[in-house]
């Protein structure tokens, strides 16, 4: 049992590119104790597992796996949004989506599936032939139509590929994200070209919808101090106009024009 925990501990330590000494210093234990935990010569306390998970910034679901491997009950769970204690969270999410109108905003889970979208985002999804529960990564990779709608597909795909790899690395290796990154890289093939970085403040995504091109950049928000598995994985992505024409079009849609 401790050996299994040791394997997980070693995996996360190596994923964070830390030596046993560096991890020990951050966790306020000796490098020797870290070595003993990894080899199974020492058994961690529940608090030690939680401490190491915190220091290593382990995803909450994976912290449960570490606790289980060490012989302890899990500490974290995913709550339903209709539970009483989630009321303020649901209100905050609705506030962010609603107040962002007339611009698109949506909530994505760790696999980039759309959890919820505001009316403007829903309208854009309809134009793209996507439902509210669609997976954005699979849509971009699997539908030939979507890349043709995004005018600067090469730029967007390059940043998307880096983002997928970065998110997987942060999660200690997420098989689904790794698979999507590999599929995206294969989909781009020889057409994928790296462009010199730093040419623009942000890389907007330019959507061609009929005779109109809409240009957006986005911000991503996440909850802090989260101990709910689902909430820890959710991202609120808010799109903003990258030019005056897009702003006017969005405000015209909102006004019914």
Coordinates of N, CA and C in Angstrom, one line a residue:
X1 N 0.8 -1.2 0.0 CA 0.0 0.0 0.0 C 0.9 1.3 0.0
X2 N 1.9 1.3 0.9 CA 2.8 2.4 0.9 C 3.6 2.5 -0.3
X3 N 3.9 1.4 -0.9 CA 4.7 1.4 -2.2 C 3.8 2.1 -3.3
X4 N 2.5 1.8 -3.3 CA 1.7 2.4 -4.3 C 1.6 3.9 -4.1
X5 N 1.5 4.3 -2.8 CA 1.6 5.8 -2.5 C 2.9 6.3 -3.0
X6 N 4.0 5.6 -2.7 CA 5.3 6.1 -3.1 C 5.4 6.3 -4.6
X7 N 4.8 5.4 -5.4 CA 4.8 5.6 -6.8 C 4.1 6.8 -7.2
X8 N 3.0 7.1 -6.6 CA 2.2 8.3 -6.9 C 3.0 9.6 -6.5
X9 N 3.6 9.5 -5.3 CA 4.4 10.6 -4.9 C 5.6 10.9 -5.8
X10 N 6.3 9.9 -6.2 CA 7.4 10.1 -7.2 C 6.9 10.6 -8.5
X11 N 5.7 10.2 -9.0 CA 5.2 10.7 -10.2 C 4.9 12.2 -10.1
X12 N 4.3 12.6 -9.1 CA 4.0 14.0 -9.0 C 5.2 14.9 -8.7
X13 N 6.2 14.3 -7.9 CA 7.4 15.1 -7.7 C 8.2 15.3 -9.0
X14 N 8.2 14.2 -9.8 CA 8.9 14.3 -11.1 C 8.1 15.2 -12.1
X15 N 6.8 15.2 -12.0 CA 6.0 16.0 -12.9 C 6.2 17.5 -12.6
X16 N 6.5 17.8 -11.3 CA 6.8 19.2 -10.9 C 8.3 19.5 -11.0
X17 N 9.1 18.5 -11.5 CA 10.5 18.7 -11.7 C 11.2 19.2 -10.4
X18 N 10.9 18.5 -9.3 CA 11.5 18.8 -8.0 C 12.4 17.6 -7.6
X19 N 13.5 17.9 -7.0 CA 14.3 16.8 -6.4 C 13.7 16.5 -5.0
X20 N 14.1 15.4 -4.4 CA 13.6 15.0 -3.1 C 14.0 16.1 -2.1
X21 N 15.2 16.7 -2.2 CA 15.6 17.7 -1.3 C 14.7 18.9 -1.5
X22 N 14.4 19.3 -2.7 CA 13.5 20.5 -2.9 C 12.1 20.3 -2.4
X23 N 11.6 19.1 -2.6 CA 10.2 18.8 -2.1 C 10.3 18.8 -0.6
X24 N 11.3 18.2 0.0 CA 11.4 18.1 1.5 C 11.4 19.5 2.1
X25 N 12.2 20.4 1.5 CA 12.3 21.7 2.0 C 10.9 22.4 2.0
X26 N 10.2 22.3 0.9 CA 8.9 22.9 0.7 C 7.9 22.3 1.7
X27 N 8.0 21.0 1.9 CA 7.0 20.3 2.8 C 7.5 20.3 4.3
X28 N 8.6 20.9 4.5 CA 9.2 20.9 5.9 C 9.5 19.5 6.5
X29 N 10.0 18.7 5.6 CA 10.5 17.4 6.1 C 11.8 17.1 5.4
X30 N 12.5 16.1 5.8 CA 13.8 15.8 5.3 C 13.7 15.1 3.9
X31 N 14.8 15.3 3.1 CA 14.9 14.6 1.9 C 14.9 13.1 2.1
X32 N 15.5 12.7 3.2 CA 15.5 11.3 3.6 C 14.1 10.7 3.8
X33 N 13.3 11.5 4.4 CA 11.9 11.0 4.7 C 11.1 10.9 3.3
X34 N 11.3 11.9 2.4 CA 10.7 11.8 1.1 C 11.2 10.5 0.4
X35 N 12.5 10.2 0.5 CA 13.0 9.0 -0.1 C 12.3 7.8 0.5
X36 N 12.2 7.7 1.8 CA 11.5 6.6 2.5 C 10.1 6.5 2.1
X37 N 9.4 7.6 1.9 CA 8.0 7.5 1.5 C 7.9 7.0 0.1
X38 N 8.8 7.4 -0.8 CA 8.7 6.9 -2.2 C 9.1 5.4 -2.3
X39 N 9.9 4.9 -1.4 CA 10.3 3.5 -1.5 C 9.5 2.6 -0.7
X40 N 8.6 3.2 0.1 CA 7.7 2.4 1.0 C 8.3 2.1 2.3
X41 N 9.5 2.6 2.7 CA 10.1 2.3 4.0 C 9.4 3.1 5.1
X42 N 8.7 4.2 4.7 CA 7.9 4.9 5.7 C 6.5 5.1 5.2
X43 N 5.6 5.1 6.2 CA 4.1 5.3 5.8 C 3.7 6.7 6.2
X44 N 3.1 7.4 5.3 CA 2.7 8.8 5.6 C 1.4 8.8 6.5
X45 N 1.3 9.9 7.3 CA 0.1 10.2 8.0 C -0.9 10.8 7.0
X46 N -2.1 10.9 7.4 CA -3.1 11.6 6.5 C -2.7 13.0 6.3
X47 N -2.3 13.7 7.3 CA -1.9 15.1 7.2 C -0.7 15.3 6.3
X48 N 0.3 14.3 6.3 CA 1.4 14.3 5.4 C 1.0 14.2 4.0
X49 N 0.0 13.3 3.7 CA -0.5 13.2 2.3 C -1.1 14.5 1.9
X50 N -1.9 15.1 2.7 CA -2.5 16.4 2.3 C -1.5 17.5 2.2
X51 N -0.5 17.5 3.0 CA 0.5 18.5 2.9 C 1.3 18.3 1.6
X52 N 1.7 17.1 1.3 CA 2.4 16.9 0.1 C 1.6 17.2 -1.2
X53 N 0.3 16.9 -1.1 CA -0.6 17.2 -2.2 C -0.7 18.7 -2.4
X54 N -0.7 19.4 -1.3 CA -0.8 20.9 -1.4 C 0.5 21.5 -2.0
X55 N 1.6 21.0 -1.5 CA 2.9 21.5 -1.9 C 3.1 21.2 -3.4
X56 N 2.7 20.0 -3.9 CA 2.9 19.6 -5.2 C 1.8 20.1 -6.2
X57 N 0.8 20.8 -5.6 CA -0.3 21.3 -6.4 C -1.0 20.2 -7.2
X58 N -1.3 19.1 -6.5 CA -1.9 18.0 -7.1 C -3.4 18.2 -7.3
X59 N -4.0 17.8 -8.4 CA -5.4 18.0 -8.6 C -6.2 17.2 -7.6
X60 N -7.3 17.8 -7.2 CA -8.1 17.2 -6.0 C -8.4 15.8 -6.2
X61 N -8.9 15.4 -7.4 CA -9.2 14.0 -7.6 C -8.0 13.1 -7.4
X62 N -6.8 13.6 -7.8 CA -5.6 12.8 -7.7 C -5.1 12.8 -6.2
X63 N -5.5 13.8 -5.4 CA -5.2 13.8 -4.0 C -6.0 12.7 -3.3
X64 N -7.2 12.5 -3.8 CA -8.0 11.4 -3.2 C -7.3 10.1 -3.5
X65 N -6.8 10.0 -4.7 CA -6.1 8.7 -5.1 C -4.8 8.5 -4.2
X66 N -4.1 9.6 -3.9 CA -3.0 9.5 -3.0 C -3.4 9.1 -1.6
X67 N -4.5 9.6 -1.1 CA -5.1 9.2 0.2 C -5.5 7.8 0.2
X68 N -6.1 7.3 -0.8 CA -6.6 5.9 -0.9 C -5.4 5.0 -0.9
X69 N -4.3 5.4 -1.7 CA -3.1 4.5 -1.8 C -2.4 4.4 -0.4
X70 N -2.6 5.5 0.4 CA -1.9 5.5 1.7 C -2.8 4.9 2.8
X71 N -4.1 4.4 2.4 CA -4.9 3.8 3.3 C -5.9 4.7 4.0
X72 N -6.2 5.8 3.5 CA -7.1 6.8 4.1 C -8.3 7.0 3.2
X73 N -9.4 7.5 3.8 CA -10.6 7.8 3.1 C -10.4 9.1 2.3
X74 N -11.1 9.3 1.2 CA -10.9 10.5 0.4 C -11.4 11.8 1.2
X75 N -10.8 12.9 0.8 CA -11.2 14.2 1.5 C -12.1 15.0 0.6
X76 N -12.1 14.8 -0.7 CA -12.7 15.7 -1.6 C -13.8 15.0 -2.4
X77 N -14.8 15.7 -2.8 CA -15.9 15.2 -3.6 C -16.5 16.2 -4.5
X78 N -17.3 15.8 -5.5 CA -17.9 16.7 -6.4 C -19.3 16.9 -6.0
X79 N -19.7 18.1 -5.7 CA -21.1 18.5 -5.3 C -22.0 18.8 -6.4
X80 N -23.3 18.5 -6.3 CA -24.3 18.9 -7.3 C -24.6 20.4 -7.1
X81 N -24.8 21.1 -8.2 CA -25.0 22.6 -8.1 C -26.3 22.9 -7.3
X82 N -27.2 22.0 -7.1 CA -28.4 22.3 -6.4 C -28.3 22.1 -4.9
X83 N -27.1 21.6 -4.4 CA -26.9 21.5 -3.0 C -26.8 22.9 -2.3
X84 N -27.3 23.0 -1.1 CA -27.5 24.3 -0.5 C -26.2 25.1 -0.4
X85 N -25.1 24.4 -0.1 CA -23.8 25.2 0.1 C -23.3 25.7 -1.3
X86 N -23.8 25.2 -2.4 CA -23.4 25.6 -3.7 C -24.2 26.8 -4.2
X87 N -25.2 27.2 -3.4 CA -26.0 28.4 -3.8 C -25.2 29.6 -4.2
X88 N -24.3 30.1 -3.3 CA -23.5 31.3 -3.7 C -22.6 31.0 -4.9
X89 N -22.2 29.8 -5.1 CA -21.3 29.5 -6.3 C -22.2 29.6 -7.5
X90 N -23.4 29.0 -7.5 CA -24.3 29.1 -8.7 C -24.6 30.5 -9.0
X91 N -24.9 31.3 -7.9 CA -25.2 32.7 -8.1 C -24.0 33.5 -8.8
X92 N -22.8 33.2 -8.3 CA -21.6 33.9 -8.9 C -21.5 33.5 -10.3
X93 N -21.6 32.3 -10.7 CA -21.5 31.8 -12.1 C -22.5 32.5 -13.0
X94 N -23.8 32.5 -12.5 CA -24.8 33.2 -13.3 C -24.5 34.7 -13.4
X95 N -24.0 35.3 -12.4 CA -23.7 36.7 -12.5 C -22.6 37.0 -13.5
X96 N -21.6 36.2 -13.5 CA -20.5 36.3 -14.5 C -21.0 36.1 -15.9
X97 N -21.8 35.1 -16.1 CA -22.3 34.9 -17.5 C -23.2 36.0 -18.0
X98 N -24.1 36.4 -17.1 CA -25.1 37.4 -17.4 C -24.5 38.7 -17.6
X99 N -23.7 39.2 -16.7 CA -23.1 40.5 -16.7 C -22.1 40.7 -17.9
X100 N -21.7 39.6 -18.4 CA -20.7 39.7 -19.6 C -21.5 40.0 -20.9
X101 N -22.7 39.8 -20.9 CA -23.5 40.2 -22.1 C -23.3 41.7 -22.4
X102 N -23.2 42.1 -23.7 CA -23.5 41.3 -24.9 C -22.4 40.4 -25.5
X103 N -21.4 40.1 -24.7 CA -20.3 39.4 -25.2 C -20.4 37.9 -24.8
X104 N -19.8 37.0 -25.6 CA -19.9 35.6 -25.2 C -19.1 35.2 -24.0
X105 N -19.7 34.3 -23.2 CA -19.0 33.7 -22.0 C -19.5 32.3 -21.8
X106 N -18.6 31.4 -21.4 CA -19.0 30.0 -21.1 C -18.2 29.4 -20.0
X107 N -18.7 28.3 -19.5 CA -18.0 27.6 -18.5 C -17.6 26.3 -19.1
X108 N -16.3 25.9 -19.0 CA -15.7 24.7 -19.5 C -15.2 23.8 -18.4
X109 N -15.3 22.5 -18.6 CA -14.7 21.6 -17.6 C -13.3 21.3 -18.1
X110 N -12.6 20.4 -17.4 CA -11.2 20.1 -17.6 C -10.9 19.5 -19.0
X111 N -12.0 18.9 -19.6 CA -11.9 18.3 -20.9 C -12.4 19.2 -22.0
X112 N -12.7 20.5 -21.6 CA -13.1 21.5 -22.6 C -14.5 21.2 -23.1
X113 N -15.3 20.5 -22.3 CA -16.7 20.4 -22.6 C -17.5 21.6 -22.1
X114 N -18.5 22.1 -22.8 CA -19.2 23.3 -22.3 C -20.2 22.9 -21.3
X115 N -20.0 23.5 -20.1 CA -21.0 23.2 -19.0 C -22.2 24.1 -19.1
X116 N -21.9 25.4 -19.4 CA -23.0 26.4 -19.5 C -22.5 27.5 -20.3
X117 N -23.4 28.2 -21.0 CA -23.0 29.3 -21.9 C -24.1 30.4 -21.7
X118 N -23.7 31.7 -21.9 CA -24.7 32.8 -21.9 C -25.3 32.9 -23.2
X119 N -26.4 33.7 -23.4 CA -27.1 33.7 -24.7 C -26.3 34.0 -25.9
X120 N -25.3 35.0 -25.7 CA -24.5 35.3 -26.9 C -23.6 34.2 -27.3
X121 N -23.0 33.5 -26.3 CA -22.2 32.3 -26.6 C -23.1 31.2 -27.3
X122 N -24.3 31.0 -26.8 CA -25.2 30.0 -27.3 C -25.5 30.3 -28.8
X123 N -25.7 31.6 -29.1 CA -26.0 32.0 -30.5 C -24.8 31.7 -31.4
X124 N -23.6 32.0 -30.9 CA -22.4 31.7 -31.7 C -22.2 30.2 -31.9
X125 N -22.5 29.4 -30.8 CA -22.4 28.0 -30.9 C -23.4 27.4 -31.9
X126 N -24.6 28.0 -32.0 CA -25.6 27.6 -33.0 C -25.1 27.8 -34.4
X127 N -24.5 29.0 -34.6 CA -23.9 29.3 -35.9 C -22.8 28.4 -36.3
X128 N -22.1 27.9 -35.3 CA -21.1 26.9 -35.6 C -21.5 25.5 -35.6
X129 N -22.8 25.3 -35.4 CA -23.4 23.9 -35.4 C -23.1 23.1 -34.2
X130 N -22.9 23.8 -33.0 CA -22.5 23.1 -31.8 C -23.6 23.3 -30.8
X131 N -23.8 22.3 -29.9 CA -24.7 22.3 -28.8 C -24.0 22.9 -27.6
X132 N -24.8 23.2 -26.6 CA -24.2 23.8 -25.4 C -23.3 22.7 -24.7
X133 N -23.6 21.4 -24.9 CA -22.8 20.4 -24.2 C -21.6 19.9 -25.1
X134 N -21.4 20.6 -26.1 CA -20.3 20.2 -27.1 C -18.9 20.2 -26.4
X135 N -18.0 19.4 -27.0 CA -16.6 19.5 -26.6 C -15.9 20.4 -27.6
X136 N -15.3 21.5 -27.2 CA -14.7 22.4 -28.1 C -13.5 21.8 -28.8
X137 N -12.7 21.0 -28.1 CA -11.5 20.5 -28.7 C -11.9 19.5 -29.8
X138 N -12.8 18.6 -29.5 CA -13.2 17.6 -30.4 C -13.9 18.2 -31.7
X139 N -14.6 19.3 -31.4 CA -15.2 20.0 -32.5 C -14.2 20.7 -33.4
X140 N -13.1 21.3 -32.9 CA -12.1 21.9 -33.6 C -11.3 20.9 -34.4
X141 N -11.1 19.7 -33.8 CA -10.3 18.7 -34.5 C -11.1 17.8 -35.5
X142 N -12.3 17.5 -35.1 CA -13.1 16.5 -35.8 C -14.0 17.1 -36.9
X143 N -14.3 18.4 -36.9 CA -15.2 19.0 -37.9 C -14.4 19.8 -38.8
X144 N -14.4 19.4 -40.1 CA -13.7 20.2 -41.1 C -14.2 21.6 -41.3
X145 N -15.5 21.8 -40.9 CA -16.1 23.1 -41.1 C -15.5 24.2 -40.2
X146 N -15.2 23.8 -38.9 CA -14.8 24.8 -38.0 C -13.5 25.5 -38.3
X147 N -12.4 24.7 -38.6 CA -11.2 25.4 -39.0 C -11.3 26.3 -40.2
X148 N -12.3 26.0 -41.1 CA -12.5 26.9 -42.2 C -13.2 28.2 -41.8
X149 N -13.9 28.2 -40.7 CA -14.6 29.4 -40.2 C -13.6 30.3 -39.4
X150 N -12.6 29.7 -38.9 CA -11.6 30.5 -38.1 C -10.5 30.9 -39.1
X151 N -10.5 32.2 -39.4 CA -9.6 32.8 -40.4 C -8.1 32.6 -40.1
X152 N -7.8 32.7 -38.9 CA -6.4 32.6 -38.5 C -6.1 31.3 -37.8
X153 N -6.6 30.2 -38.4 CA -6.5 28.9 -37.8 C -5.1 28.5 -37.4
X154 N -4.1 28.8 -38.2 CA -2.8 28.4 -37.8 C -2.3 29.0 -36.5
X155 N -2.6 30.3 -36.3 CA -2.2 30.9 -35.1 C -3.0 30.4 -33.9
X156 N -4.3 30.2 -34.1 CA -5.1 29.7 -33.0 C -4.7 28.3 -32.6
X157 N -4.5 27.4 -33.6 CA -4.2 26.0 -33.4 C -2.8 25.9 -32.6
X158 N -1.9 26.8 -33.0 CA -0.6 26.7 -32.3 C -0.7 27.0 -30.8
X159 N -1.5 28.1 -30.5 CA -1.7 28.4 -29.1 C -2.6 27.4 -28.4
X160 N -3.5 26.8 -29.1 CA -4.4 25.8 -28.5 C -3.5 24.5 -28.2
X161 N -2.6 24.2 -29.1 CA -1.8 23.0 -28.8 C -0.9 23.2 -27.6
X162 N -0.3 24.4 -27.5 CA 0.5 24.7 -26.3 C -0.3 24.7 -25.0
X163 N -1.5 25.2 -25.1 CA -2.4 25.2 -23.9 C -2.8 23.8 -23.5
X164 N -3.1 23.0 -24.4 CA -3.5 21.6 -24.1 C -2.3 20.9 -23.4
X165 N -1.1 21.1 -23.9 CA 0.0 20.4 -23.3 C 0.3 21.0 -21.9
X166 N 0.2 22.3 -21.8 CA 0.4 22.9 -20.5 C -0.6 22.5 -19.4
X167 N -1.9 22.4 -19.8 CA -2.9 22.0 -18.9 C -2.7 20.5 -18.5
X168 N -2.3 19.7 -19.4 CA -2.0 18.3 -19.1 C -0.8 18.2 -18.1
X169 N 0.2 18.9 -18.4 CA 1.4 18.9 -17.5 C 1.0 19.3 -16.1
X170 N 0.2 20.4 -16.0 CA -0.2 20.8 -14.7 C -1.0 19.8 -13.9
X171 N -1.8 18.9 -14.7 CA -2.6 17.9 -14.0 C -1.8 16.6 -13.8
X172 N -0.5 16.7 -14.1 CA 0.4 15.5 -13.9 C 0.3 14.5 -15.0
X173 N -0.2 15.0 -16.1 CA -0.4 14.0 -17.3 C -1.9 13.6 -17.3
X174 N -2.6 14.3 -18.2 CA -4.1 14.0 -18.4 C -4.2 13.2 -19.7
X175 N -4.5 11.9 -19.7 CA -4.5 11.2 -20.9 C -5.4 11.8 -22.0
X176 N -6.6 12.3 -21.6 CA -7.5 12.8 -22.6 C -6.9 14.0 -23.3
X177 N -6.3 15.0 -22.5 CA -5.7 16.2 -23.1 C -4.5 15.8 -23.9
X178 N -3.8 14.8 -23.5 CA -2.6 14.3 -24.3 C -3.1 13.8 -25.6
X179 N -4.2 13.0 -25.6 CA -4.7 12.5 -26.8 C -5.2 13.6 -27.8
X180 N -5.9 14.6 -27.2 CA -6.4 15.7 -28.0 C -5.2 16.5 -28.6
X181 N -4.1 16.7 -27.8 CA -3.0 17.4 -28.3 C -2.3 16.6 -29.5
X182 N -2.2 15.3 -29.3 CA -1.6 14.5 -30.4 C -2.5 14.5 -31.6
X183 N -3.8 14.4 -31.4 CA -4.7 14.5 -32.6 C -4.6 15.8 -33.3
X184 N -4.5 16.9 -32.5 CA -4.4 18.2 -33.1 C -3.1 18.4 -33.9
X185 N -2.0 17.9 -33.3 CA -0.8 18.0 -34.0 C -0.8 17.2 -35.3
X186 N -1.4 16.0 -35.2 CA -1.4 15.1 -36.4 C -2.4 15.8 -37.5
X187 N -3.4 16.4 -37.0 CA -4.4 17.1 -37.9 C -3.7 18.2 -38.6
X188 N -2.9 18.9 -37.9 CA -2.2 20.1 -38.6 C -1.1 19.6 -39.5
X189 N -0.4 18.5 -39.1 CA 0.6 17.9 -40.0 C 1.7 18.9 -40.4
X190 N 2.1 18.8 -41.7 CA 3.1 19.7 -42.3 C 2.7 21.1 -42.4
X191 N 1.4 21.4 -42.3 CA 0.9 22.7 -42.5 C 1.1 23.5 -41.2
X192 N 1.4 22.8 -40.1 CA 1.7 23.5 -38.8 C 3.0 24.2 -38.9
X193 N 3.0 25.5 -38.7 CA 4.2 26.3 -38.7 C 4.3 27.2 -37.4
X194 N 5.4 27.2 -36.8 CA 5.6 28.0 -35.7 C 5.8 29.5 -36.2
X195 N 5.2 30.4 -35.5 CA 5.4 31.8 -35.9 C 6.2 32.5 -34.8
X196 N 7.0 33.5 -35.2 CA 7.8 34.2 -34.2 C 6.9 34.8 -33.1
X197 N 7.2 34.6 -31.8 CA 6.4 35.1 -30.7 C 6.6 36.5 -30.5
X198 N 5.6 37.2 -29.8 CA 5.8 38.5 -29.4 C 5.4 39.6 -30.4
X199 N 4.8 39.2 -31.5 CA 4.4 40.2 -32.5 C 3.2 41.0 -32.2
X200 N 2.3 40.4 -31.3 CA 1.1 41.1 -30.9 C 0.9 40.9 -29.4
X201 N 0.1 41.9 -28.9 CA -0.2 41.8 -27.4 C -0.9 40.6 -27.1
X202 N -1.9 40.2 -27.9 CA -2.7 39.0 -27.8 C -3.0 38.5 -29.2
X203 N -3.2 37.2 -29.3 CA -3.6 36.6 -30.5 C -5.1 36.4 -30.5
X204 N -5.9 37.2 -31.2 CA -7.3 37.1 -31.2 C -7.7 35.9 -32.1
X205 N -8.9 35.4 -31.9 CA -9.5 34.4 -32.8 C -10.5 35.1 -33.7
X206 N -10.4 34.9 -35.0 CA -11.2 35.6 -35.9 C -12.2 34.6 -36.6
X207 N -13.5 34.8 -36.2 CA -14.5 33.9 -36.7 C -15.2 34.5 -38.0
X208 N -15.3 33.7 -39.0 CA -16.0 34.2 -40.2 C -17.4 33.6 -40.2
X209 N -18.4 34.5 -39.9 CA -19.8 34.1 -39.9 C -20.5 34.8 -41.0
X210 N -20.8 34.1 -42.1 CA -21.4 34.7 -43.2 C -20.5 35.7 -43.8
X211 N -21.0 36.9 -44.0 CA -20.2 38.0 -44.5 C -19.5 38.8 -43.5
X212 N -19.6 38.4 -42.2 CA -19.0 39.1 -41.1 C -17.9 38.4 -40.5
X213 N -16.8 39.1 -40.1 CA -15.7 38.5 -39.4 C -15.7 39.1 -38.0
X214 N -15.8 38.3 -37.0 CA -15.8 38.7 -35.6 C -14.4 38.3 -34.9
X215 N -13.8 39.2 -34.3 CA -12.5 39.0 -33.7 C -12.6 39.2 -32.2
X216 N -12.1 38.1 -31.5 CA -12.2 38.1 -30.0 C -10.9 37.7 -29.4
X217 N -10.6 38.2 -28.2 CA -9.6 37.6 -27.3 C -10.3 37.2 -26.1
X218 N -9.7 36.3 -25.3 CA -10.5 35.8 -24.1 C -9.7 35.9 -22.9
X219 N -10.4 35.9 -21.8 CA -9.8 35.8 -20.4 C -10.4 34.5 -19.8
X220 N -9.6 33.9 -18.9 CA -10.0 32.7 -18.2 C -10.0 32.9 -16.7
X221 N -11.1 32.6 -16.0 CA -11.1 32.7 -14.6 C -11.4 31.3 -14.0
X222 N -10.8 31.1 -12.8 CA -11.0 29.9 -12.0 C -11.2 30.3 -10.6
X223 N -11.9 29.4 -9.8 CA -12.1 29.6 -8.4 C -10.9 29.4 -7.6
X224 N -10.7 30.2 -6.6 CA -9.6 30.0 -5.7 C -10.0 29.3 -4.4
X225 N -9.1 28.7 -3.7 CA -9.4 28.0 -2.4 C -10.6 27.0 -2.6
X226 N -10.5 26.3 -3.7 CA -11.6 25.3 -4.0 C -11.3 24.0 -3.4
X227 N -12.3 23.3 -2.8 CA -12.1 21.9 -2.3 C -13.2 21.0 -2.9
X228 N -13.8 21.5 -3.9 CA -14.8 20.6 -4.7 C -14.1 20.2 -6.0
X229 N -14.2 18.9 -6.3 CA -13.5 18.4 -7.4 C -13.9 19.0 -8.7
X230 N -15.2 19.1 -8.9 CA -15.7 19.7 -10.2 C -15.4 21.1 -10.3
X231 N -15.6 21.9 -9.3 CA -15.3 23.4 -9.4 C -13.8 23.6 -9.6
X232 N -13.0 22.8 -9.1 CA -11.5 23.0 -9.3 C -11.1 22.8 -10.7
X233 N -11.9 22.1 -11.5 CA -11.6 21.9 -12.9 C -12.3 22.9 -13.8
X234 N -13.3 23.6 -13.3 CA -14.1 24.5 -14.2 C -13.3 25.8 -14.5
X235 N -13.5 26.2 -15.8 CA -12.9 27.5 -16.2 C -14.0 28.3 -16.8
X236 N -14.0 29.6 -16.4 CA -15.0 30.5 -17.0 C -14.2 31.3 -18.1
X237 N -14.6 31.1 -19.3 CA -13.9 31.8 -20.4 C -14.8 32.9 -20.9
X238 N -14.3 34.1 -20.9 CA -15.1 35.3 -21.4 C -14.4 35.9 -22.6
X239 N -15.2 36.1 -23.7 CA -14.6 36.6 -24.9 C -14.9 38.1 -24.9
X240 N -13.9 38.9 -25.4 CA -14.0 40.3 -25.5 C -13.7 40.7 -27.0
X241 N -14.4 41.8 -27.5 CA -14.1 42.2 -28.8 C -12.6 42.7 -29.0
X242 N -12.0 42.2 -30.0 CA -10.6 42.6 -30.3 C -10.5 43.8 -31.2
X243 N -11.7 44.2 -31.7 CA -11.7 45.4 -32.6 C -13.0 46.1 -32.5
X244 N -13.1 47.4 -33.0 CA -14.3 48.2 -32.8 C -15.5 47.6 -33.7
X245 N -15.2 47.0 -34.8 CA -16.2 46.4 -35.6 C -16.9 45.3 -34.9
X246 N -16.2 44.4 -34.2 CA -16.8 43.3 -33.5 C -17.6 43.8 -32.3
X247 N -17.1 44.9 -31.6 CA -17.9 45.5 -30.5 C -19.3 46.0 -31.0
X248 N -19.2 46.7 -32.2 CA -20.5 47.2 -32.7 C -21.5 46.1 -33.1
X249 N -20.9 45.0 -33.7 CA -21.8 43.9 -34.1 C -22.4 43.2 -32.9
X250 N -21.6 43.0 -31.9 CA -22.1 42.3 -30.7 C -23.2 43.2 -30.0
X251 N -23.0 44.5 -29.9 CA -23.9 45.3 -29.2 C -25.2 45.5 -30.1
X252 N -25.0 45.4 -31.4 CA -26.2 45.4 -32.3 C -27.0 44.2 -32.2
X253 N -26.4 43.0 -32.0 CA -27.1 41.8 -31.8 C -27.9 41.9 -30.5
X254 N -27.3 42.4 -29.4 CA -27.9 42.5 -28.1 C -29.1 43.4 -28.2
X255 N -29.0 44.5 -29.0 CA -30.1 45.4 -29.2 C -31.2 44.9 -30.1
X256 N -31.0 43.8 -30.7 CA -32.0 43.2 -31.6 C -31.8 43.7 -33.0
X257 N -30.7 44.3 -33.3 CA -30.5 44.9 -34.7 C -29.8 43.9 -35.6

